[in-house]
Structure formats: structure tokens, C-alpha cells
CSV table of C-alpha atoms in Angstrom, one decimal:
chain,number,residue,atom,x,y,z
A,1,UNK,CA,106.0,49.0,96.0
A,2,UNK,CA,103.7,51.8,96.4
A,3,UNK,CA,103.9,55.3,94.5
A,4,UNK,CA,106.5,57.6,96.7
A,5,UNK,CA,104.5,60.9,97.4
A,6,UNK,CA,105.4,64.1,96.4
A,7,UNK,CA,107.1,66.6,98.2
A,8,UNK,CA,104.8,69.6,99.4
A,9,UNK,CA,105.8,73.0,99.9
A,10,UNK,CA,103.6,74.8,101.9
A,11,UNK,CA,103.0,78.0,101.4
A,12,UNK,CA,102.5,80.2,104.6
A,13,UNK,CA,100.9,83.9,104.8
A,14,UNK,CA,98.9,86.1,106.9
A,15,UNK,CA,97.7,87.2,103.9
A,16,UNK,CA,96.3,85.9,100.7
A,17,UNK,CA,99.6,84.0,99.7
A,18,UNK,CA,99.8,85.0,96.4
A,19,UNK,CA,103.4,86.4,96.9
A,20,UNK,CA,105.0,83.3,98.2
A,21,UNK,CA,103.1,81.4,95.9
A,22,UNK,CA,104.3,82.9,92.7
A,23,UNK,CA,107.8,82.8,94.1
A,24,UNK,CA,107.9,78.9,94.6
A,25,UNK,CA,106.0,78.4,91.0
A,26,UNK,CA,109.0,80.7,89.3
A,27,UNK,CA,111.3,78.8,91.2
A,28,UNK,CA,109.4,74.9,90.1
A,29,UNK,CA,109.3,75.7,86.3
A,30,UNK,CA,113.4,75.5,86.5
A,31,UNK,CA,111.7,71.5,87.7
A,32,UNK,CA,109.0,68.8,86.5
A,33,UNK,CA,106.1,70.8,88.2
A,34,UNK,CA,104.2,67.5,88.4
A,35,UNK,CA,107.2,66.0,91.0
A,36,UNK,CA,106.1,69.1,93.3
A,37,UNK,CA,103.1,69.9,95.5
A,38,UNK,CA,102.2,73.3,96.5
A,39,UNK,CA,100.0,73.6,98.9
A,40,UNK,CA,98.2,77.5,99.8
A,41,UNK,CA,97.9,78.3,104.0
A,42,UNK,CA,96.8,81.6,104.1
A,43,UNK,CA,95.1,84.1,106.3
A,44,UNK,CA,97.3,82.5,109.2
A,45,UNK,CA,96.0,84.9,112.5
A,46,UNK,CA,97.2,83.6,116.0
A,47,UNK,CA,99.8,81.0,116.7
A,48,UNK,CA,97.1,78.1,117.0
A,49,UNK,CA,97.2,78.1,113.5
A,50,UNK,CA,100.7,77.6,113.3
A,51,UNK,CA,100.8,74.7,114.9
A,52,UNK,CA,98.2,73.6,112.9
A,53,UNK,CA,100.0,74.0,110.1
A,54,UNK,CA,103.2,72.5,111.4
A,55,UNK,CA,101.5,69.4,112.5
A,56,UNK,CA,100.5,69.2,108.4
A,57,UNK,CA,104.0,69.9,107.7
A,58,UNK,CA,105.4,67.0,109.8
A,59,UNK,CA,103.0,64.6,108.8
A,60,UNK,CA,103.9,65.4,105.2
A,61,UNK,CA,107.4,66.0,105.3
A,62,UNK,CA,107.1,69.3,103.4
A,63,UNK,CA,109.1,72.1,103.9
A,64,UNK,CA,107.4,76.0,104.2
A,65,UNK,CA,107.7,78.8,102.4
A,66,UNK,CA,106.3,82.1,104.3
A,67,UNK,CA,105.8,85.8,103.8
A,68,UNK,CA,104.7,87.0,107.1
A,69,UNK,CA,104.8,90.0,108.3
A,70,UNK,CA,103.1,90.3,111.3
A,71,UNK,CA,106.8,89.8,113.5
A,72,UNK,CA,105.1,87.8,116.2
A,73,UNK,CA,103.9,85.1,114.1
A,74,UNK,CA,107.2,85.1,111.9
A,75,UNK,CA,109.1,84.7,115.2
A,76,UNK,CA,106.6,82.0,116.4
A,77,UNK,CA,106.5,80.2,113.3
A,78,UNK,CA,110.2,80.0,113.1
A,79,UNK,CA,110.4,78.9,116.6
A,80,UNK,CA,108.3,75.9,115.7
A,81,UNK,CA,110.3,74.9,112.4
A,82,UNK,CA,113.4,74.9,114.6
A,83,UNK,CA,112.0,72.9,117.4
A,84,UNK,CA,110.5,70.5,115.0
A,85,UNK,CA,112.9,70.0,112.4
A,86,UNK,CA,110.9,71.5,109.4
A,87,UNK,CA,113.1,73.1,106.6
A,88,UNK,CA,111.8,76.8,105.7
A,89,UNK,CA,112.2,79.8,103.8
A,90,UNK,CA,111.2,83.5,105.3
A,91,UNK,CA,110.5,85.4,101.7
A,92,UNK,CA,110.1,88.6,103.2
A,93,UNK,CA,111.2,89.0,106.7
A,94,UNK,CA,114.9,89.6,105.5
A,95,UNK,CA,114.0,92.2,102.6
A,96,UNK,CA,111.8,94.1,105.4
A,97,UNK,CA,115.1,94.2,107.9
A,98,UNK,CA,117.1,95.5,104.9
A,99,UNK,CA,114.6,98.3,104.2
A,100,UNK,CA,114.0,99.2,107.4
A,101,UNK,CA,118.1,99.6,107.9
A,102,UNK,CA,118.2,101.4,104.3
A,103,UNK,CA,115.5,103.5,104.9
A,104,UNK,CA,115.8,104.1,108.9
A,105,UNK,CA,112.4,103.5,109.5
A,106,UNK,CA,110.0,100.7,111.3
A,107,UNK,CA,107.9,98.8,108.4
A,108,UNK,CA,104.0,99.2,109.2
A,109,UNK,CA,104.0,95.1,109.6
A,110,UNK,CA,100.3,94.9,108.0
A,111,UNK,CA,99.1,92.2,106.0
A,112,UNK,CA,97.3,92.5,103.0
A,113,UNK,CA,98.7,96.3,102.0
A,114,UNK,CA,99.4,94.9,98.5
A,115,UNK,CA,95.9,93.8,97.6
A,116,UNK,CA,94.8,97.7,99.0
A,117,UNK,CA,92.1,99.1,96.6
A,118,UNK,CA,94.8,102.0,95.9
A,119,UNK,CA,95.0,104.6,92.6
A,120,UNK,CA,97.2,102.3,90.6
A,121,UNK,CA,94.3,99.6,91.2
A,122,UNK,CA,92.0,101.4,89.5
A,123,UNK,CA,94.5,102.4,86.7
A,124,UNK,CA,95.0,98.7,86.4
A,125,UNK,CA,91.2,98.4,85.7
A,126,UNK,CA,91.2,101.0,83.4
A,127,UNK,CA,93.6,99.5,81.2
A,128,UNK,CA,92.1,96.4,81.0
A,129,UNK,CA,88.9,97.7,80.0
A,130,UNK,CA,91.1,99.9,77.4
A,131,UNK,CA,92.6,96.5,76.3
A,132,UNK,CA,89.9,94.9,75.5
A,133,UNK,CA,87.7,97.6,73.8
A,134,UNK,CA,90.8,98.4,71.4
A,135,UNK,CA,91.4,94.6,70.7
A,136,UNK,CA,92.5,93.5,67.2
A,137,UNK,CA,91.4,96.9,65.8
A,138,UNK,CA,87.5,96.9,66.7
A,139,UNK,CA,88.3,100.8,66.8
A,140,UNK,CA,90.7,102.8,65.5
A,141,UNK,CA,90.4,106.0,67.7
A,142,UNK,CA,91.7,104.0,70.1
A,143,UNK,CA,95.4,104.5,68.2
A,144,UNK,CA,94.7,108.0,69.2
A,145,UNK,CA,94.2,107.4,72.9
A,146,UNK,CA,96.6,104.8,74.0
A,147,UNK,CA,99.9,104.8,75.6
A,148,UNK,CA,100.7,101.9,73.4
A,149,UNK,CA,100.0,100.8,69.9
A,150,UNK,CA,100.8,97.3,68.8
A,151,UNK,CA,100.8,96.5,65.4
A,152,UNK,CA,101.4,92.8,63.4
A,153,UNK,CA,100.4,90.3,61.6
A,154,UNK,CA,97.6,87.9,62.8
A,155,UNK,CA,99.3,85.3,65.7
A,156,UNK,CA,102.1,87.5,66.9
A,157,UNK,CA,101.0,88.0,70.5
A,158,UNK,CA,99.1,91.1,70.1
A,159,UNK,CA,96.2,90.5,72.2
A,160,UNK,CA,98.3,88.4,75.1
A,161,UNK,CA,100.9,91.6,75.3
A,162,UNK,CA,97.8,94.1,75.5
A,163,UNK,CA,96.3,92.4,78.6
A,164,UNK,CA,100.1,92.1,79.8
A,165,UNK,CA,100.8,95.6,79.6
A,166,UNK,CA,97.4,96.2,81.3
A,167,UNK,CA,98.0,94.8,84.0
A,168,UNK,CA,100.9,97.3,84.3
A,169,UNK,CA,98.8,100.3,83.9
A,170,UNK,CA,99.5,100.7,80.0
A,171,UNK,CA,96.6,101.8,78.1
A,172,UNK,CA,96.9,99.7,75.0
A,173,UNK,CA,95.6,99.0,71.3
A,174,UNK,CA,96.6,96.6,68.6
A,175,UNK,CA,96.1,96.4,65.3
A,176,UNK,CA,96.4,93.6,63.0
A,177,UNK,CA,98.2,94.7,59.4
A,178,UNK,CA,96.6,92.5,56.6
A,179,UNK,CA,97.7,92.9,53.1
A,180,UNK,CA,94.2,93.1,52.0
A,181,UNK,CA,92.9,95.5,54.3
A,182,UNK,CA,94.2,99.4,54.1
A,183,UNK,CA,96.0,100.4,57.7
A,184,UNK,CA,93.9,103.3,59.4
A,185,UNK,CA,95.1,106.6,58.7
A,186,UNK,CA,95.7,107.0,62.8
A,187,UNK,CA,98.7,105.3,62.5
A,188,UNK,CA,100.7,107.9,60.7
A,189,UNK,CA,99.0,111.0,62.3
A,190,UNK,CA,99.9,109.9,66.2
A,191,UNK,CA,103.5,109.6,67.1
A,192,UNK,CA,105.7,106.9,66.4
A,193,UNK,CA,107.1,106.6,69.3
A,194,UNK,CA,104.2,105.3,70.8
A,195,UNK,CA,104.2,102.3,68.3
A,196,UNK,CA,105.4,99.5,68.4
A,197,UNK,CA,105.8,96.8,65.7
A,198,UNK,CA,105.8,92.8,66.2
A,199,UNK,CA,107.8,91.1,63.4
A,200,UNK,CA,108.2,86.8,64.2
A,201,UNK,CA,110.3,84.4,61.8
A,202,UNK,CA,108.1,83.1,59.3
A,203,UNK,CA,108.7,79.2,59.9
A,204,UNK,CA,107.5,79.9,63.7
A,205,UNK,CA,104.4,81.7,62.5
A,206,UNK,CA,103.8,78.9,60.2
A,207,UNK,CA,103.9,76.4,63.4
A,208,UNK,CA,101.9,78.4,65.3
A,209,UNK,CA,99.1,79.2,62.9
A,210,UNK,CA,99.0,75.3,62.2
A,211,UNK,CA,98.6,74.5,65.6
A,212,UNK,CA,95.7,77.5,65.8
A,213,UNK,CA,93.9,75.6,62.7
A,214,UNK,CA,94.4,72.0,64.3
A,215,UNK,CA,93.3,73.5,67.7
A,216,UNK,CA,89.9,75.0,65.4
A,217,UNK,CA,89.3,71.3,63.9
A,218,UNK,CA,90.2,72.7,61.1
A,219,UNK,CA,93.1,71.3,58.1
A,220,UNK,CA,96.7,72.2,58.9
A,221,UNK,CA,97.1,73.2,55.1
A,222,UNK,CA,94.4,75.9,54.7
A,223,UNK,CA,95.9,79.5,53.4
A,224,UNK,CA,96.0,80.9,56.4
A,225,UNK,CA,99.3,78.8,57.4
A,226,UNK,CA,100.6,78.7,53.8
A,227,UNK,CA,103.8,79.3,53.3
A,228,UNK,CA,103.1,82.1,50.8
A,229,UNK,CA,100.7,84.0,51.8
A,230,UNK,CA,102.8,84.2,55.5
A,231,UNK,CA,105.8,86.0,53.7
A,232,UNK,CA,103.2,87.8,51.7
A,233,UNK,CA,101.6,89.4,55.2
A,234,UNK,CA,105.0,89.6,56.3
A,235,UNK,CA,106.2,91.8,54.0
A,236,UNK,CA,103.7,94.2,54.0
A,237,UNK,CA,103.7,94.5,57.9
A,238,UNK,CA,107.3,95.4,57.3
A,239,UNK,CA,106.5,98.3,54.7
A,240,UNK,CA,104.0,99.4,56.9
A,241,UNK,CA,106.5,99.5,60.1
A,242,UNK,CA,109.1,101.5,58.2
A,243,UNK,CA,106.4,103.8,56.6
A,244,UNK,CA,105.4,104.3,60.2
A,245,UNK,CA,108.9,104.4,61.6
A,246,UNK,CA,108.4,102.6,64.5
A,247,UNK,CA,110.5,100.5,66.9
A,248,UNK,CA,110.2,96.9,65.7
A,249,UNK,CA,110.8,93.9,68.0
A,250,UNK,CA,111.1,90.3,67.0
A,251,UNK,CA,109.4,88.2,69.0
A,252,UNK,CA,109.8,85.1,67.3
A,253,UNK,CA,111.3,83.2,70.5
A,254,UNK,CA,110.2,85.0,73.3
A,255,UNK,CA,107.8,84.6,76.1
A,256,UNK,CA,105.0,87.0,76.2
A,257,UNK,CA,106.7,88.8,79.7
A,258,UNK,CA,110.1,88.8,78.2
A,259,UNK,CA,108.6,91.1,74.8
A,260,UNK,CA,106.5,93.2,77.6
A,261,UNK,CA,109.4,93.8,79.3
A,262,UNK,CA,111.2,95.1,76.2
A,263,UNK,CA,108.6,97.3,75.4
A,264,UNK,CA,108.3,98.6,79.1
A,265,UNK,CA,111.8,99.8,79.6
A,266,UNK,CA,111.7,101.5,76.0
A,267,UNK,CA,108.8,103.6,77.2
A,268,UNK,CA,110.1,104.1,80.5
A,269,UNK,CA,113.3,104.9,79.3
A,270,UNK,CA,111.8,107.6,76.8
């Protein structure tokens, strides 16, 4: 008996795809990912390459997931699913209907808008470059100039929630707190309420940092995943935090997006 294929879910757009592809990959996570195929169309301009793409579909047995906005080729392509039998998803066609009803207005139906070199693409950039300048405390003046200040101990997402934030305009630095190294003196002359402290359980640090040192080639016992010397850094991040005053957020067991998000709405909401 041979090997049954996988299902494919193609991905449809008239524009780069990225939209509908990140949707189905959220949604194949809550799945094995290795039982699914996903499968990128994009660019899609005239209806000839929709029925070159349903042809693929049939001979596949797939199913299509599509965020087009152009209406003629939405209407066309969901013609063609119908007449042929091909199960589908239109991502954006019903949230354009419902703001166009909500807002009383015709959408401008043109692909690509989102990927527009625009001002908050720039800011993006900008942050990024921020980001990695101010990594891990190669400068402490950037304390003085970011919108964010992450500080921790060594292996508590610092560098992963800078590029994070980054990407959503934040200007961010981190520094790491080390028992043997003084803090710099920014970090009690700028606000507190643009800092924000990462505190993580010390048996999860010391899994993480063992992996890190097996990862390096390198033994799974040295200090820096002792057992002592984590609660030592731990507790002097946490006397530096509450000399600071600063909001403090465990991040122990979450993902990377769930702490960004955390830290997001408490700026946004200040």
C-alpha cells in the first residue's frame, strides 16, 4: 500500500499571499503541520490563471484558501470552485462587505496596499535598526532614547521581544542585569514607566540555559546553568526591578507574542 498524500491547501492571492498564508499556518499549529501541505499561488491577474489553478486543485484534491480583492476574480474564482466541486475559503471578501456596510463606502479593491512603502514602514525600519544597536546593553544611551527598556537576566527573551516590538514600531533596548556587573546609572534617571522587567521561574531558566550550553557543544553542568548561581542572578534582577520600580512580567511560560502583547497594551493603555 502506497503512502496516502497529503492534503494541500492552496493558498490564492492577487497579491503576495502572505495574508492567507499566515491565516492557514495559525490555524495548522492547532494540527500535526507535517499531515498538511500549503501550497503559495500568488500574483493571480486574469481568470486564465484561475483555471490554472483550479485544474492543480482538482488534480490534488486540495481545497483553497483566498484573499482577493480584485471582485472580478473573487467572483470568477468562486464560480469555478462551485462548478467544480472544490471546497474554499474567501478570507477577505466578507470582512470587505462588512466594512464597506459599516463604513458606507466602496473599498479601493487594490492588491498589494499592505506591502505599500507607507510612514509606518519606515518606522518599522527604524526600530529594527534601534533594536539591534541597543541589543544586550552594547550602549546604554540607548535607555535614554527608547520607547521601551527591557531588563533581565541572561535567557529571558530579551533580544526575541526587542525585534518583536520592532516590528511594531517600538523603539527598543535591553539590558541584561548580572550580579557582577553594576546596572548603568540610565536606568534610574529615565522613567519607570518605560521599563519593563522580565522575571522567569528558576527551574525553566535552568532548562533553557542547559539546552543553550548543549546547543554550544558545551557541558550541561557548567555555572552558567547551576542551580545557584540562577537564584543568585535572580535575586539581584529582582532588587534591581524594585529599586527601579518598574512593571515586572513573568514570562516563565509564555510565547514570545503573548509577553509582547502584554507589554503592548500596558503602553498603549498608558
Amino acid at each position: 500500500m502506497g503512502t496516502k498524500a497529503k492534503p494541500v491547501i492552496f493558498v490564492a492571492s492577487d497579491s503576495a499571499g502572505d495574508t492567507g498564508e499566515a491565516a492557514v499556518r495559525a490555524a495548522a499549529v492547532q494540527f500535526d503541520p507535517q499531515h498538511v501541505e500549503i501550497r503559495r499561488v500568488p500574483f493571480l491577474h486574469d481568470t486564465s490563471d484561475i483555471d490554472r489553478l483550479i485544474r492543480h486543485v482538482v488534480e490534488r484534491s486540495g481545497a483553497i484558501v483566498f484573499t482577493l480583492v480584485l471582485p472580478e476574480l473573487r467572483d470568477y474564482l468562486i464560480q469555478e470552485c462551485e462548478r467544480t466541486g472544490v471546497t474554499y475559503i474567501d478570507l477577505l471578501g466578507p470582512i470587505i462587505r462588512l466594512l464597506e456596510h459599516t463604513l458606507n463606502q466602496e473599498a479601493r479593491h487594490e492588491p498589494g496596499m499592505i506591502h505599500r512603502l507607507d510612514e509606518d514602514y519606515f518606522k518599522k525600519v527604524e526600530a529594527v535598526e534601534f533594536a539591534v544597536k541597543y541589543d544586550d546593553g552594547r550602549d546604554f544611551n540607548g535607555v535614554l532614547q527608547a520607547d521601551i527598556v527591557l531588563v533581565g537576566v541572561s535567557r529571558t527573551s530579551k533580544t526575541p521581544l526587542s525585534m518583536y516590538l520592532a516590528h511594531k514600531t517600538f523603539k527598543v533596548a535591553n539590558v541584561p542585569l548580572v550580579p557582577e556587573i553594576a546596572p548603568p546609572e540610565q536606568l534610574f534617571t529615565v522613567s519607570r514607566n518605560k521599563i519593563v522587567g522580565l522575571r522567569i521561574d528558576p527551574l525553566k531558566l535552568n532548562a533553557i540555559r542547559t539546552e543553550r550550553l548543549k546547543a554550544l557543544g558545551l557541558p550541561g553542568n557548567a555555572t552558567y546553568a547551576n542551580t545557584e548561581r540562577i537564584n543568585k542572578e535572580l535575586e539581584f534582577a529582582d532588587k534591581i526591578m524594585k529599586r527601579i520600580g518598574c512593571e515586572v512580567i513573568d514570562v516563565s511560560n509564555r510565547a514570545v507574542e503573548e509577553t509582547a502583547s502584554l507589554i503592548i497594551d500596558l503602553f498603549r493603555s498608558r
